[in-house]
CSV table of C-alpha atoms in Angstrom, one decimal:
chain,number,residue,atom,x,y,z
W,1,MET,CA,23.1,5.3,112.2
W,2,ASN,CA,21.2,2.4,113.5
W,3,THR,CA,21.3,-0.3,110.8
W,4,CYS,CA,20.9,-3.5,112.9
W,5,VAL,CA,17.7,-4.6,114.5
W,6,GLU,CA,17.0,-7.5,116.9
W,7,PHE,CA,13.6,-8.7,118.0
W,8,THR,CA,11.7,-11.7,119.3
W,9,SER,CA,9.0,-13.6,117.3
W,10,ASP,CA,7.9,-17.2,116.9
W,11,ILE,CA,6.6,-16.7,113.4
W,12,PHE,CA,10.0,-17.2,111.8
W,13,ARG,CA,10.8,-20.7,113.1
W,14,PRO,CA,12.3,-23.0,110.5
W,15,VAL,CA,9.8,-24.9,108.4
W,16,LEU,CA,12.3,-27.6,107.4
W,17,SER,CA,14.3,-30.0,109.6
W,18,GLU,CA,17.7,-29.2,110.9
W,19,ASP,CA,19.2,-31.5,108.2
W,20,ALA,CA,17.8,-29.2,105.5
W,21,GLN,CA,19.4,-26.1,106.9
W,22,VAL,CA,22.4,-24.3,105.3
W,23,SER,CA,24.4,-24.7,108.4
W,24,PRO,CA,23.6,-26.2,111.8
W,25,GLN,CA,21.4,-23.8,113.8
W,26,VAL,CA,21.6,-21.0,111.2
W,27,TYR,CA,18.2,-19.8,110.3
W,28,GLY,CA,16.8,-16.9,108.4
W,29,ALA,CA,15.0,-18.2,105.3
W,30,GLU,CA,11.5,-17.7,106.7
W,31,LEU,CA,12.4,-14.2,107.9
W,32,ALA,CA,14.0,-13.2,104.6
W,33,TRP,CA,11.0,-14.4,102.6
W,34,TRP,CA,8.6,-12.6,104.9
W,35,LEU,CA,10.7,-9.4,104.8
W,36,CYS,CA,10.9,-9.2,101.0
W,37,GLN,CA,7.1,-9.7,100.7
W,38,GLU,CA,6.3,-7.1,103.4
W,39,LEU,CA,8.7,-4.5,101.9
W,40,ALA,CA,7.1,-5.1,98.4
W,41,LYS,CA,3.7,-4.4,99.9
W,42,ILE,CA,4.9,-0.9,100.8
W,43,GLY,CA,6.6,-0.2,97.6
W,44,ILE,CA,10.2,-1.2,98.4
W,45,GLU,CA,11.4,-3.8,95.9
W,46,THR,CA,14.2,-6.2,96.8
W,47,THR,CA,15.3,-9.5,95.4
W,48,TYR,CA,14.0,-12.9,96.4
W,49,PRO,CA,16.0,-14.3,99.4
W,50,ASN,CA,19.6,-15.5,98.7
W,51,ILE,CA,21.7,-17.9,100.7
W,52,GLU,CA,25.1,-17.8,102.4
W,53,ASP,CA,26.7,-20.2,104.9
W,54,TRP,CA,25.9,-17.7,107.7
W,55,GLY,CA,22.3,-17.2,106.8
W,56,TRP,CA,20.0,-15.5,104.3
W,57,PHE,CA,19.8,-12.0,102.7
W,58,ILE,CA,17.8,-9.9,100.3
W,59,GLU,CA,19.4,-7.4,97.9
W,60,TYR,CA,18.3,-3.8,97.6
W,61,VAL,CA,19.6,-1.5,94.9
W,62,VAL,CA,19.1,2.2,94.8
W,63,GLU,CA,20.8,4.3,92.1
W,64,ASP,CA,24.1,2.5,91.7
W,65,ASN,CA,24.3,1.4,95.3
W,66,GLU,CA,23.8,-2.2,96.4
W,67,TYR,CA,22.8,-3.4,99.9
W,68,TRP,CA,22.2,-6.7,101.5
W,69,ARG,CA,19.6,-7.0,104.2
W,70,CYS,CA,21.0,-9.9,106.1
W,71,CYS,CA,18.6,-12.1,108.1
W,72,GLY,CA,19.5,-14.6,110.8
W,73,ASN,CA,19.0,-15.8,114.3
W,74,ASP,CA,20.6,-15.3,117.7
W,75,PRO,CA,22.0,-18.8,118.6
W,76,ASP,CA,21.7,-17.9,122.3
W,77,GLY,CA,18.0,-16.8,122.2
W,78,VAL,CA,15.0,-18.9,121.4
W,79,ASP,CA,13.0,-17.0,118.7
W,80,ARG,CA,15.4,-14.1,118.7
W,81,ARG,CA,16.1,-12.8,115.2
W,82,ARG,CA,18.5,-10.2,113.7
W,83,ILE,CA,18.4,-8.2,110.5
W,84,TYR,CA,21.4,-6.0,109.6
W,85,LEU,CA,22.4,-3.9,106.7
W,86,SER,CA,25.5,-4.8,104.7
W,87,PRO,CA,26.5,-2.0,102.2
W,88,ARG,CA,28.2,-3.7,99.3
W,89,ALA,CA,31.5,-2.5,97.7
W,90,LYS,CA,31.5,-0.9,94.3
W,91,GLY,CA,35.2,-1.7,93.7
W,92,ILE,CA,37.6,-4.6,94.3
W,93,PHE,CA,39.0,-5.3,97.7
W,94,GLY,CA,36.0,-4.0,99.5
W,95,ARG,CA,36.6,-0.4,98.6
W,96,ASN,CA,34.0,2.3,98.0
W,97,LYS,CA,31.1,0.8,99.9
W,98,ALA,CA,27.6,2.1,99.3
W,99,PRO,CA,26.7,4.9,101.7
W,100,THR,CA,24.4,4.0,104.4
W,101,GLU,CA,22.4,7.2,104.0
W,102,ALA,CA,21.2,6.0,100.5
W,103,ALA,CA,19.4,3.1,102.1
W,104,SER,CA,17.2,5.2,104.4
W,105,ALA,CA,14.0,4.2,102.6
W,106,LEU,CA,14.9,0.5,103.2
W,107,LEU,CA,15.8,1.1,106.8
W,108,GLU,CA,12.5,3.0,107.4
W,109,GLY,CA,10.6,0.3,105.6
W,110,VAL,CA,12.0,-2.5,107.8
W,111,ALA,CA,11.2,-0.5,110.9
W,112,SER,CA,7.6,0.0,109.7
W,113,VAL,CA,6.9,-3.6,108.8
W,114,LEU,CA,8.4,-4.9,112.1
W,115,GLU,CA,6.5,-2.4,114.3
W,116,GLU,CA,3.2,-3.1,112.6
W,117,ASN,CA,3.3,-6.8,113.2
W,118,GLN,CA,1.8,-7.8,116.5
W,119,SER,CA,3.7,-11.1,116.6
W,120,ILE,CA,7.0,-9.2,116.8
W,121,SER,CA,8.2,-7.8,120.2
W,122,GLY,CA,11.4,-6.6,121.9
W,123,ILE,CA,12.5,-4.5,118.9
W,124,THR,CA,16.0,-3.1,119.6
W,125,TRP,CA,18.0,-1.1,117.0
W,126,SER,CA,21.8,-0.6,117.1
W,127,ALA,CA,24.7,0.4,114.9
W,128,ASP,CA,26.3,-3.1,115.4
W,129,TYR,CA,25.7,-6.0,113.1
W,130,ALA,CA,28.1,-8.7,114.4
């Protein structure tokens, strides 16, 4: 199942200086904030953006399954962005990860909001996220 999407857009450029970023040249706050707002407009509720040293994510919970929708940039491509799905584990040691199939509404919602935005181009889906 395709859970990673890459695309090009200049609307997610960092608002703050490089010194204010989590890690050097690691962006995603603007994308994560936009994504949670756009998903909410179509009835898919997530959390506000959260931060990690590798970038930003929004959480999505359905039934007892938790997913992170991770948002970042491609360091080799100007204005190239990446969003991937990270099913979270229900147990310790990373066991019993949430099934990807249960996140289908989230995946469809992301596809919809990306495709409807005229400032986004070069949308490519894959099963890879790294």
